[in-house]
PDB file of C-alpha atoms and ligand atoms in Angstrom:
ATOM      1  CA  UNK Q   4    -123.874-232.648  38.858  1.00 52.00           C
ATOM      2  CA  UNK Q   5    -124.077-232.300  34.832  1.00 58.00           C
ATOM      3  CA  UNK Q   6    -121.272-230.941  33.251  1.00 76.00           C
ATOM      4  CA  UNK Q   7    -123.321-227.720  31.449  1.00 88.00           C
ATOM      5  CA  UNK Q   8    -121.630-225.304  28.520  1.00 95.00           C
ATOM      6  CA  UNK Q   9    -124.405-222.746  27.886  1.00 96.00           C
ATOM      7  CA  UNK Q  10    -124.319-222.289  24.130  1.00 95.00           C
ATOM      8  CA  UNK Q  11    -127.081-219.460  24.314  1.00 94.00           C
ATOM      9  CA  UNK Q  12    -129.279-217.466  26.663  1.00 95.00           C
ATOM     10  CA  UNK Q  13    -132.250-215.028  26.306  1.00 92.00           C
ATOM     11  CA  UNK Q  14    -134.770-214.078  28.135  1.00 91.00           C
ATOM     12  CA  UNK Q  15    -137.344-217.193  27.970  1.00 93.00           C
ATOM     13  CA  UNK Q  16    -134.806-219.602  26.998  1.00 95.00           C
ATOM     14  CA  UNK Q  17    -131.105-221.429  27.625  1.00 96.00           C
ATOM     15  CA  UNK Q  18    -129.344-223.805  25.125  1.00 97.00           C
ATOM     16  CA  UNK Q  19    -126.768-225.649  27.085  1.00 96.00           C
ATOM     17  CA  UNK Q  20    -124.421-228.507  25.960  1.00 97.00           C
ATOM     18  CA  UNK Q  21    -124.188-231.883  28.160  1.00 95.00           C
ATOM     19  CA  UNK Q  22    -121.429-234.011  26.778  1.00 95.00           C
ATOM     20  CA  UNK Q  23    -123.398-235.295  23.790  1.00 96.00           C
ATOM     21  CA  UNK Q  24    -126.208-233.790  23.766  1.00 97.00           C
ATOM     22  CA  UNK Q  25    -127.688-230.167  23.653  1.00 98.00           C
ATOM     23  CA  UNK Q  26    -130.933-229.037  25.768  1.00 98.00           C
ATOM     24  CA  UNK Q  27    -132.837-226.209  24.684  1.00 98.00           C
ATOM     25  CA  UNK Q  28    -134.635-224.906  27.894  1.00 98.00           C
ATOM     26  CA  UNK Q  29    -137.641-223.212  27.804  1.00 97.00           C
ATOM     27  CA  UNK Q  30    -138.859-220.407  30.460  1.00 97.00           C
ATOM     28  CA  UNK Q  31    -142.192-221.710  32.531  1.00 97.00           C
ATOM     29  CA  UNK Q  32    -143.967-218.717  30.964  1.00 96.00           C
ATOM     30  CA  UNK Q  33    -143.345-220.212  27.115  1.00 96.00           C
ATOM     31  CA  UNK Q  34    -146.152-222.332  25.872  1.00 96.00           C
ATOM     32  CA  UNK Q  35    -145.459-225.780  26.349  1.00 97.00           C
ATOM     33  CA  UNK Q  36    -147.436-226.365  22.868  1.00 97.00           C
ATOM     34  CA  UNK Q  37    -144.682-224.057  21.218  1.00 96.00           C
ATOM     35  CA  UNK Q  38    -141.735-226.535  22.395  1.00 98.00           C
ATOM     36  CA  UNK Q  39    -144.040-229.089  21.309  1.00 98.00           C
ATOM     37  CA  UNK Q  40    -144.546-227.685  17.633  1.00 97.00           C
ATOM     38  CA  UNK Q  41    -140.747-226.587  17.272  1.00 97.00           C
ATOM     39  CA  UNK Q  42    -139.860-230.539  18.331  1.00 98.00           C
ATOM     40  CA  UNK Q  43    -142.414-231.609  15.767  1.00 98.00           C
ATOM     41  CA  UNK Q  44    -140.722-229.358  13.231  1.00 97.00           C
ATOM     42  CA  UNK Q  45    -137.572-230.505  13.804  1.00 98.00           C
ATOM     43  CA  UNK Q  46    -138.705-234.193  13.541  1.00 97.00           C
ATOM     44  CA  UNK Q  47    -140.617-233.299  10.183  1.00 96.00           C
ATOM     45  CA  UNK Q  48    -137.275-232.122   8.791  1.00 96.00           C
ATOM     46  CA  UNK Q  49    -135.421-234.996  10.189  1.00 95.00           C
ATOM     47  CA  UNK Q  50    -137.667-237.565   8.313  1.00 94.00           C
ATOM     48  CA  UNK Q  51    -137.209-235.343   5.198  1.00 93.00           C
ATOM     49  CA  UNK Q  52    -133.372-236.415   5.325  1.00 94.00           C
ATOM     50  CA  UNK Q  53    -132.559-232.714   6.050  1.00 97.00           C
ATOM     51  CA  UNK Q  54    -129.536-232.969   8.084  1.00 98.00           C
ATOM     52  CA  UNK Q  55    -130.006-231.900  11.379  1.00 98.00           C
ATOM     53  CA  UNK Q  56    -129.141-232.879  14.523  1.00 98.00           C
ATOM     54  CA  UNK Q  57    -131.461-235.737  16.213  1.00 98.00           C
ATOM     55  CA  UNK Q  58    -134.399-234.799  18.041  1.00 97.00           C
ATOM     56  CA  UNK Q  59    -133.869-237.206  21.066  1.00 98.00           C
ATOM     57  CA  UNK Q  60    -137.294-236.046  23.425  1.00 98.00           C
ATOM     58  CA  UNK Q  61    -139.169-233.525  24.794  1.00 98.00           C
ATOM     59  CA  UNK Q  62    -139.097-233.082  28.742  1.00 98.00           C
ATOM     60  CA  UNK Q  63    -140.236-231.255  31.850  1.00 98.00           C
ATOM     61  CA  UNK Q  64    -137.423-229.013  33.497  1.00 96.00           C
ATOM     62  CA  UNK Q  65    -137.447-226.516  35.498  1.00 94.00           C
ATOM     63  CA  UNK Q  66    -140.935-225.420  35.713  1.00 96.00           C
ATOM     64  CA  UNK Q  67    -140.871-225.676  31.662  1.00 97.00           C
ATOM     65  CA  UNK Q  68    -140.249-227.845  28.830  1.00 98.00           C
ATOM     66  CA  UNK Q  69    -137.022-228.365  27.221  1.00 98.00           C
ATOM     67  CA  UNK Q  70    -136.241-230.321  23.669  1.00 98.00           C
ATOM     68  CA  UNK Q  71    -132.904-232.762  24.024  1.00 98.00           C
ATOM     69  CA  UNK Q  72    -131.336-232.971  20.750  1.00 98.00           C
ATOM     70  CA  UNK Q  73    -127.930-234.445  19.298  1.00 98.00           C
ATOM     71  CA  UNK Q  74    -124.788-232.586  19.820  1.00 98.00           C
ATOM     72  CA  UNK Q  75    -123.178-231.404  16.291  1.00 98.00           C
ATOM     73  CA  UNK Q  76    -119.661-230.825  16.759  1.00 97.00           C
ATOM     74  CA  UNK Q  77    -118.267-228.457  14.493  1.00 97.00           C
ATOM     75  CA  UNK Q  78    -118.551-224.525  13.663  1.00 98.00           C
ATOM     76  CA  UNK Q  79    -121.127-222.638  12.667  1.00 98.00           C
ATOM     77  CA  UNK Q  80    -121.297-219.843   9.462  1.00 98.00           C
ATOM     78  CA  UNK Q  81    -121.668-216.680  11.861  1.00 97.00           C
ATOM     79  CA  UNK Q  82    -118.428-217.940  13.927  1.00 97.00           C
ATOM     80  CA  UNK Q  83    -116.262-219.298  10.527  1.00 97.00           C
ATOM     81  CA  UNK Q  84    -117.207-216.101   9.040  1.00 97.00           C
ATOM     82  CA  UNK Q  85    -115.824-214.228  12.509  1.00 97.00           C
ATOM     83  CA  UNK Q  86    -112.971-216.355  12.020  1.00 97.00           C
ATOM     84  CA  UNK Q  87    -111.610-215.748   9.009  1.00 96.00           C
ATOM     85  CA  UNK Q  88    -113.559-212.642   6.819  1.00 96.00           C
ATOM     86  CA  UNK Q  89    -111.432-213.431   3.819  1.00 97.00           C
ATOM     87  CA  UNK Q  90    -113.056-216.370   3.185  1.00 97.00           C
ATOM     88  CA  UNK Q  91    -115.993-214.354   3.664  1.00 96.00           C
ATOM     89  CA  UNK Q  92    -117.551-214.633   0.079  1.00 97.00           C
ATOM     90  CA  UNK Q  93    -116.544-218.353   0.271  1.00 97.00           C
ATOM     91  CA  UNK Q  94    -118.434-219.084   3.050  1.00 98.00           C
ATOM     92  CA  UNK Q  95    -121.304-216.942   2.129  1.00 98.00           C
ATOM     93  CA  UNK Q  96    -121.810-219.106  -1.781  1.00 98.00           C
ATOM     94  CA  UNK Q  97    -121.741-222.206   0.136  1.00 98.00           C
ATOM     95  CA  UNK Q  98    -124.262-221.214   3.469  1.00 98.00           C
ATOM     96  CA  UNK Q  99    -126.657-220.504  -0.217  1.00 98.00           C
ATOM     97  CA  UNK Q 100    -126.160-223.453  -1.916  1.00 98.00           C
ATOM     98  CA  UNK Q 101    -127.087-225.153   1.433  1.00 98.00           C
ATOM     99  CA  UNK Q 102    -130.585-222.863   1.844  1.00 98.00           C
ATOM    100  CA  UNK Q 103    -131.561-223.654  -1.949  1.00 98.00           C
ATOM    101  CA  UNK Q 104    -130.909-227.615  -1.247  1.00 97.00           C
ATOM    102  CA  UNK Q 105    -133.337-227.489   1.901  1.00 97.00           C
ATOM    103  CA  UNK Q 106    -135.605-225.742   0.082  1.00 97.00           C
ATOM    104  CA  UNK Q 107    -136.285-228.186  -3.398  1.00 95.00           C
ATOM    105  CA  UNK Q 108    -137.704-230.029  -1.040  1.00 95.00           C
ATOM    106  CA  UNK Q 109    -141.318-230.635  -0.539  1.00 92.00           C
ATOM    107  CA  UNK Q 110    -142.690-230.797   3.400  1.00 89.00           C
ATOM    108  CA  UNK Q 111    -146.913-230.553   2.875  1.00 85.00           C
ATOM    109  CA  UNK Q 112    -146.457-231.852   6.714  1.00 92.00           C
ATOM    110  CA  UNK Q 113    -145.816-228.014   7.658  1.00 96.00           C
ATOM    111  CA  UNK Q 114    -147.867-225.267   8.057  1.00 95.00           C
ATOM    112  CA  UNK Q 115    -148.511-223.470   4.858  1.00 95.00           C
ATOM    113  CA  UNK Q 116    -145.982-220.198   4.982  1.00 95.00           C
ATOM    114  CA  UNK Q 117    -148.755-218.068   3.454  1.00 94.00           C
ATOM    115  CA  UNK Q 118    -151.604-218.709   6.746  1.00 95.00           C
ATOM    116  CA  UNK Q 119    -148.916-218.392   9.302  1.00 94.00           C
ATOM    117  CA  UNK Q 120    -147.621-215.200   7.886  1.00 95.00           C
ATOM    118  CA  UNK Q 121    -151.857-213.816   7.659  1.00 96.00           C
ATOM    119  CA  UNK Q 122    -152.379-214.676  10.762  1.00 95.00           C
ATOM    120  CA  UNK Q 123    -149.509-212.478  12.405  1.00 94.00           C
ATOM    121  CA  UNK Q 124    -150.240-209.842  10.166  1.00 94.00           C
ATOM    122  CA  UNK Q 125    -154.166-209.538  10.998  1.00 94.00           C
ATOM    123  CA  UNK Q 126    -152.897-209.629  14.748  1.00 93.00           C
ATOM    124  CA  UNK Q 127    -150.255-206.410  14.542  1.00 92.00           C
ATOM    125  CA  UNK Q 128    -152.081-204.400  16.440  1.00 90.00           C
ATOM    126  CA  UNK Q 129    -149.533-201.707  15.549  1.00 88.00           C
ATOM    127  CA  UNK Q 130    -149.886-201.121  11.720  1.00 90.00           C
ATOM    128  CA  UNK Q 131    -152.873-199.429  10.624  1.00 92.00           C
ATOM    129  CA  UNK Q 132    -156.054-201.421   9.304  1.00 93.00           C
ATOM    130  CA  UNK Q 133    -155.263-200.182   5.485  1.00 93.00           C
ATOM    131  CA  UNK Q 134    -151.845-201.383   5.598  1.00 93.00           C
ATOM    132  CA  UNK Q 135    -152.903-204.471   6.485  1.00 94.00           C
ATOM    133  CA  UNK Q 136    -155.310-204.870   4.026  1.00 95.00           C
ATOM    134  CA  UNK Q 137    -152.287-203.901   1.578  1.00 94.00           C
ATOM    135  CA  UNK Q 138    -149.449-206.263   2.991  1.00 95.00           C
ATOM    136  CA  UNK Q 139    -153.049-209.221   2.875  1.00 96.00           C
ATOM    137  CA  UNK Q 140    -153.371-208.404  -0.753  1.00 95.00           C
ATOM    138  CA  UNK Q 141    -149.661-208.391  -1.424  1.00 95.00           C
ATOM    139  CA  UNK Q 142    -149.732-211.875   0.226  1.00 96.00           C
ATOM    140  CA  UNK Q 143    -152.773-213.433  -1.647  1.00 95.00           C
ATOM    141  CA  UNK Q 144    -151.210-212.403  -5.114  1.00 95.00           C
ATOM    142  CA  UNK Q 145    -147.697-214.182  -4.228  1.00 95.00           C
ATOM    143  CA  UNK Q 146    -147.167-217.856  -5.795  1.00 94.00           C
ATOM    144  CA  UNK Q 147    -148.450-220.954  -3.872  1.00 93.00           C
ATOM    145  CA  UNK Q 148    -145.920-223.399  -3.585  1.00 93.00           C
ATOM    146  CA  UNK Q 149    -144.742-226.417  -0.738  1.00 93.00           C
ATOM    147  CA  UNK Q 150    -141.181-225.697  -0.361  1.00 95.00           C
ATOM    148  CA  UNK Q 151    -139.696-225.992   2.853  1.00 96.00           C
ATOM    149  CA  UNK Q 152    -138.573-222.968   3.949  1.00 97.00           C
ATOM    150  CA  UNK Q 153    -136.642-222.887   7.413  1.00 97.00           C
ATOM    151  CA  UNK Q 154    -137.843-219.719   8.029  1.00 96.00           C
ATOM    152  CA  UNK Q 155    -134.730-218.420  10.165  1.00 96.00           C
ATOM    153  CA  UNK Q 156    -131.756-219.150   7.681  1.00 98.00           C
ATOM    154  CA  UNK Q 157    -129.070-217.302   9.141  1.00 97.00           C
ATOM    155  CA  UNK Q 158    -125.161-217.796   9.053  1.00 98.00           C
ATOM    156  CA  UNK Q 159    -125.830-218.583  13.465  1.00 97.00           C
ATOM    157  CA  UNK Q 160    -128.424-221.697  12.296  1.00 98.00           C
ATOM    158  CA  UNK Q 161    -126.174-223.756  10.075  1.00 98.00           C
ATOM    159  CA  UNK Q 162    -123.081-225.581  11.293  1.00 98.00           C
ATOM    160  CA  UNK Q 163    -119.969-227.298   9.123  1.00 98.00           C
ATOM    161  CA  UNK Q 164    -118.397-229.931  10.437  1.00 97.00           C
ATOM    162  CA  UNK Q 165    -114.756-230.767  10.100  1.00 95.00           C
ATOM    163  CA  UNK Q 166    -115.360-232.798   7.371  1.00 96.00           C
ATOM    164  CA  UNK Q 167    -117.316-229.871   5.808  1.00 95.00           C
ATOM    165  CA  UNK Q 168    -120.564-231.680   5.897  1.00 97.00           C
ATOM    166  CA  UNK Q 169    -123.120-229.398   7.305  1.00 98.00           C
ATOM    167  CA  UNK Q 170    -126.185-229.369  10.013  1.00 98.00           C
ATOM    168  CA  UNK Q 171    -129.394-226.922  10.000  1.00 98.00           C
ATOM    169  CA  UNK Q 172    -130.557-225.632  13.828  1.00 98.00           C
ATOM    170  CA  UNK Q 173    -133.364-224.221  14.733  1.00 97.00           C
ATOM    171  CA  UNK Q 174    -136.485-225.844  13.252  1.00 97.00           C
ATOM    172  CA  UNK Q 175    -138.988-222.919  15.130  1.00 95.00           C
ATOM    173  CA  UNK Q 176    -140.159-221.257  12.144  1.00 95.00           C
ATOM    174  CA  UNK Q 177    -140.371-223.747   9.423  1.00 97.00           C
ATOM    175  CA  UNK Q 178    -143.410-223.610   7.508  1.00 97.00           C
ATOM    176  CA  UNK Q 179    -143.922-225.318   3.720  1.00 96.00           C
ATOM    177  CA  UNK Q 180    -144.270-222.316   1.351  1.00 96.00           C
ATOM    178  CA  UNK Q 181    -142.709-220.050  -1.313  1.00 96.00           C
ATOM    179  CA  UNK Q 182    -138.978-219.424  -1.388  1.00 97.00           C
ATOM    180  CA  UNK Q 183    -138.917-215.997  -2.008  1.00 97.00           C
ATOM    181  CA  UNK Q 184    -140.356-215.265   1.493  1.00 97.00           C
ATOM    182  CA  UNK Q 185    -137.668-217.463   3.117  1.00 97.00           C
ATOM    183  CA  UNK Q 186    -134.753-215.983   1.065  1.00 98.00           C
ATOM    184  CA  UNK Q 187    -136.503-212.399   2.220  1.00 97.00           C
ATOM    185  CA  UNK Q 188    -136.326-213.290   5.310  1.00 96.00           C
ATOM    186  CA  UNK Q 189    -132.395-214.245   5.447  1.00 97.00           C
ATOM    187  CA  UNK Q 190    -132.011-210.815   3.426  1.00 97.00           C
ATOM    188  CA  UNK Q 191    -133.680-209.004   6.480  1.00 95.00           C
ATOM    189  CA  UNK Q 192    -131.855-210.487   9.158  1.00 94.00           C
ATOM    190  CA  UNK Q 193    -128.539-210.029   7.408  1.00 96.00           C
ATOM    191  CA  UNK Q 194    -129.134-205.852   6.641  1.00 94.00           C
ATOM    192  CA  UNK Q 195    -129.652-205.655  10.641  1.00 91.00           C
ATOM    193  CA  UNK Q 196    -126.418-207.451  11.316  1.00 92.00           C
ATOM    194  CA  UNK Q 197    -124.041-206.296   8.195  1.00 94.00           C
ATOM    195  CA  UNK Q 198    -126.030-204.728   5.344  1.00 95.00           C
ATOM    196  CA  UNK Q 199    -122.851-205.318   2.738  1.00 96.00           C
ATOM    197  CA  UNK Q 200    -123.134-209.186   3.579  1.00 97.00           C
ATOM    198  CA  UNK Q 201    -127.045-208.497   3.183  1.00 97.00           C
ATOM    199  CA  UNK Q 202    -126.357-207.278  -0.731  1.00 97.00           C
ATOM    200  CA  UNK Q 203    -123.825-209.534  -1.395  1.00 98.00           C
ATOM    201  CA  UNK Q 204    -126.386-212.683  -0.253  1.00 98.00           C
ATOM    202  CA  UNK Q 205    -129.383-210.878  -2.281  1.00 98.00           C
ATOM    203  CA  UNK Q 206    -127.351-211.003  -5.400  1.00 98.00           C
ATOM    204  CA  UNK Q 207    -125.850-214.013  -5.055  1.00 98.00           C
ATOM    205  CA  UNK Q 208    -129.101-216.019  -4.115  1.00 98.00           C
ATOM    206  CA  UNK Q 209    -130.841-214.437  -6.834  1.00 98.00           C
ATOM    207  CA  UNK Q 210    -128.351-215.844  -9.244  1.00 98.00           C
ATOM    208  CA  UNK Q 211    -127.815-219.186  -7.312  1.00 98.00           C
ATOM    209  CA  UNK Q 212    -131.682-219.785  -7.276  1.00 98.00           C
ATOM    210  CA  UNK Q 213    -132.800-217.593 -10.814  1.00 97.00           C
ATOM    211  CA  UNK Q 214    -134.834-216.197  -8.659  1.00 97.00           C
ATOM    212  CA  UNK Q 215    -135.627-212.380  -9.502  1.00 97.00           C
ATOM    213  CA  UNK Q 216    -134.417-209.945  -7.139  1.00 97.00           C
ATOM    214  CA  UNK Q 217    -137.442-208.218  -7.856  1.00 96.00           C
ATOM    215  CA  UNK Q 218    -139.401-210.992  -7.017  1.00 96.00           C
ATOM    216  CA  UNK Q 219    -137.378-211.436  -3.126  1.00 96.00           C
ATOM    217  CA  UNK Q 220    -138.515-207.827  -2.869  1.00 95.00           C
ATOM    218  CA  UNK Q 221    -142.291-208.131  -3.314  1.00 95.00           C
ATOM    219  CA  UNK Q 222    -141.651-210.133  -0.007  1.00 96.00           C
ATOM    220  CA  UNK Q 223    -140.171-207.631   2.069  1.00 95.00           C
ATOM    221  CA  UNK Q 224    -142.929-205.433   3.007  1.00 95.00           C
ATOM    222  CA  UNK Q 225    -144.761-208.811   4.466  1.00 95.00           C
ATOM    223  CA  UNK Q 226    -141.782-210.319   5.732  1.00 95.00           C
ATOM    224  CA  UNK Q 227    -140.927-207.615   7.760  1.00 94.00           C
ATOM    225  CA  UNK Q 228    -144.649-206.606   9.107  1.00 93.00           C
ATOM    226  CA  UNK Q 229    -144.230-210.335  10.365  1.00 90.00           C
ATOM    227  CA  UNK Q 230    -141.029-210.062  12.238  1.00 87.00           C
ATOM    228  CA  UNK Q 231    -142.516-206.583  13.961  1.00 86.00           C
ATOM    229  CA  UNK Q 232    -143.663-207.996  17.179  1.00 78.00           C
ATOM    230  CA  UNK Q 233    -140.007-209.208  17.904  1.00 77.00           C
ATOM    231  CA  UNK Q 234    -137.786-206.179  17.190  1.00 76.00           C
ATOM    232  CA  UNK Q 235    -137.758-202.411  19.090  1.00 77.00           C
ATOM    233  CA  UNK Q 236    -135.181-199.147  18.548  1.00 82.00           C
ATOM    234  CA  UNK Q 237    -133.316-198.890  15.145  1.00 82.00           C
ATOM    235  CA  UNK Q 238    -134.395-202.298  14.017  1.00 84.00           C
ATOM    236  CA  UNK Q 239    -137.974-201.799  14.378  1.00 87.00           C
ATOM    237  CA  UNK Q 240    -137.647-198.150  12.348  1.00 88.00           C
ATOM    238  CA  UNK Q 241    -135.740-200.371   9.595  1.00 86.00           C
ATOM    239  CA  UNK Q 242    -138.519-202.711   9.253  1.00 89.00           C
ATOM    240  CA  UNK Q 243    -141.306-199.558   9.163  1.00 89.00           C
ATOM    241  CA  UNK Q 244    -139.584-198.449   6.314  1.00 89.00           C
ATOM    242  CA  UNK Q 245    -139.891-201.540   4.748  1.00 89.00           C
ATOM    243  CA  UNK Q 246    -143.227-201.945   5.593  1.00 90.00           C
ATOM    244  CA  UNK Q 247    -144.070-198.606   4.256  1.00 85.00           C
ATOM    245  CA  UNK Q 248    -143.844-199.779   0.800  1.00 79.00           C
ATOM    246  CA  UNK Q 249    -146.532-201.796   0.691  1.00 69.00           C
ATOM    247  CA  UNK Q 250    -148.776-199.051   1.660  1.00 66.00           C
ATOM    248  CA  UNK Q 251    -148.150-196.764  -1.148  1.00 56.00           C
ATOM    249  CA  UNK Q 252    -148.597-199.616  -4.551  1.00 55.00           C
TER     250      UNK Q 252
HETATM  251  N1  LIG S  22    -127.457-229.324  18.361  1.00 62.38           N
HETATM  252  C1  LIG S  22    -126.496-228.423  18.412  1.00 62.38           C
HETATM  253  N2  LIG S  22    -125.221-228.783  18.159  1.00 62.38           N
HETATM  254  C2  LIG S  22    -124.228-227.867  18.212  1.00 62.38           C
HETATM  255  N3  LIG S  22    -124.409-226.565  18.494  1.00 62.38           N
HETATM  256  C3  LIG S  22    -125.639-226.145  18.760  1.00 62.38           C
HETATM  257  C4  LIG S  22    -126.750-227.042  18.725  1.00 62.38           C
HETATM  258  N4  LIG S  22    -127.862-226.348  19.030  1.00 62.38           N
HETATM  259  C5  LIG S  22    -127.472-225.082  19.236  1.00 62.38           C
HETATM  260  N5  LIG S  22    -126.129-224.924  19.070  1.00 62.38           N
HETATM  261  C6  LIG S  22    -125.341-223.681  19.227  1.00 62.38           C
HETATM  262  O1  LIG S  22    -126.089-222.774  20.012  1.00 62.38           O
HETATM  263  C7  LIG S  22    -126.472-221.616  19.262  1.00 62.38           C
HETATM  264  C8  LIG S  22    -127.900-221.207  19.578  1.00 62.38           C
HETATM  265  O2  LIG S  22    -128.817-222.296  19.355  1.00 62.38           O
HETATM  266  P1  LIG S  22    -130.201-222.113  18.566  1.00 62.38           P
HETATM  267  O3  LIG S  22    -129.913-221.550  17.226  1.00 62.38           O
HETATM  268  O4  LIG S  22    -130.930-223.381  18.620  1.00 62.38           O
HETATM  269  O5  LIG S  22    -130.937-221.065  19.498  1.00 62.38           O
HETATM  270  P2  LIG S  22    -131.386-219.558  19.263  1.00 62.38           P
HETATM  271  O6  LIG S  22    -131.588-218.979  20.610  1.00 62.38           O
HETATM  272  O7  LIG S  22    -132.511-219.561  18.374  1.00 62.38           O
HETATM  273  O8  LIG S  22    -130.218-218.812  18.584  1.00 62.38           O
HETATM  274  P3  LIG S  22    -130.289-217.662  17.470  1.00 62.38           P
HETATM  275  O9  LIG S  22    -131.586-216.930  17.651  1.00 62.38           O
HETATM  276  O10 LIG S  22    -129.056-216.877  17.770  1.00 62.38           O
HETATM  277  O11 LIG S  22    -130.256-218.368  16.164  1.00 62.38           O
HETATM  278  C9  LIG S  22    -126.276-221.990  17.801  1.00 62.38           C
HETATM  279  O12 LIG S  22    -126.005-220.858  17.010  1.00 62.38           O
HETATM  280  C10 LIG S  22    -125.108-222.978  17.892  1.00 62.38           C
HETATM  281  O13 LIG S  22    -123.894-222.276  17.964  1.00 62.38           O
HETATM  282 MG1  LIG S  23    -130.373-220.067  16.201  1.00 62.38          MG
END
């Protein structure tokens, strides 16, 4: 018998610790070229000396596929900021710092953020044909660039080790693009978890990067039409709003 600490569980997938290493178990039903692509990801940001933990195979399990990875012991962001709140501000300057290092640098390996983000939109069956057009347009005019932007940088993603050096999860959504989307993106998933956090790490990254709030904004409206498909109640109405923007410029 294997000595299991589930990390994580949801509905298509369980990330369990064994000793050393952690699986990331995939449902049947999930596309075994998905766990594929995120492993490839992952590898892509390995070889780019992005710290992260090992990708050590891909496997059948259960029906389903399931990457094995290195174990990274340590905390991550969401639970140090759990922990101790007053160091809150701290925490948050350094989890930026660590997003605008991953991002000067250049993956042309990845999947250009710009076509992944078109093809989602022309497949949201549930915004209107105009507003599609609009978010399309909003898209073509943004900068072209080959960053690599993880695409999910959240405080739950990045983990400090004792020492304080750090480790990036959670290569899914990586693409090679412009940073504004990817520092949109941590923006949105902040406001549905703690909007104040949300401001402060708008601000801050703005400075941090000299990046234009303004200019994190323009993404919004695309950012969020993207993230549609995987949100319902309150958080889905948020993202509408945002949306809505596009449709009226
Ligand atoms: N290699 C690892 N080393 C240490 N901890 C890990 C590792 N992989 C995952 N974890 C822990 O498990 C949690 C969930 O893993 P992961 O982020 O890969 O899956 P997830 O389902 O996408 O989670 P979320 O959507 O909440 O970000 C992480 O937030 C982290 O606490
Ligand atoms: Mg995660």
């Amino acid at each position: 018998m294997e000595e299991r600490t589930i990390l994580t569980e949801k509905s298509y997938k369980t990330v369990y610790r064994d000793g050393n290493v952690v699986i990331k178990e995939f449902a049947a039903s999930h596309p075994k070229s998905n766990v594929f692509n995120e492993a490839y990801i992952h590898s892509v940001a390995e070889e780019a000396g992005v710290p992260v933990p090992a990708v050590l195979g891909v496997e059948p399990r259960n029906g389903g596929w399931a990457i094995r990875m290195e174990y990274i012991n340590g905390k991550t962001f969401g639970d140090l900021m759990k922990e101790q709140p007053e160091k809150e501000d701290e925490l948050l300057e350094k989890f930026i710092d660590i997003q605008i290092e991953v991002e000067g640098r250049r993956t042309p390996k990845l999947r250009n953020t710009r076509y992944k983000m078109a093809e989602i939109i022309n497949g949201l069956s549930e915004i209107d044909a105009s507003t599609r057009y609009e978010l399309l347009q909003r898209l073509h005019g943004m900068k072209r660039h080959t960053k690599l932007c993880h695409g999910d940088f959240v405080p739950s993603n990045v983990v400090i080790r004792e020492d304080g050096s750090y480790c990036i999860l959670d290569w899914a959504h990586a693409t090679s693009g412009n940073a504004g989307a990817d520092a949109a993106f941590s923006y949105l998933r902040l406001t549905l978890d703690n909007p104040e956090l949300a401001e402060k790490y708008l601000r801050l990254y703005s400075r941090k990067a000299d990046m234009p709030i303004q200019y994190i904004q323009q993404w919004m409206p695309i950012v969020a039409a993207a993230h549609l498909v995987k949100h319902s109640g309150s958080e889905r109405e948020l993202l509408e709003q945002w949306i809505s923007v596009a449709e009226y410029q």
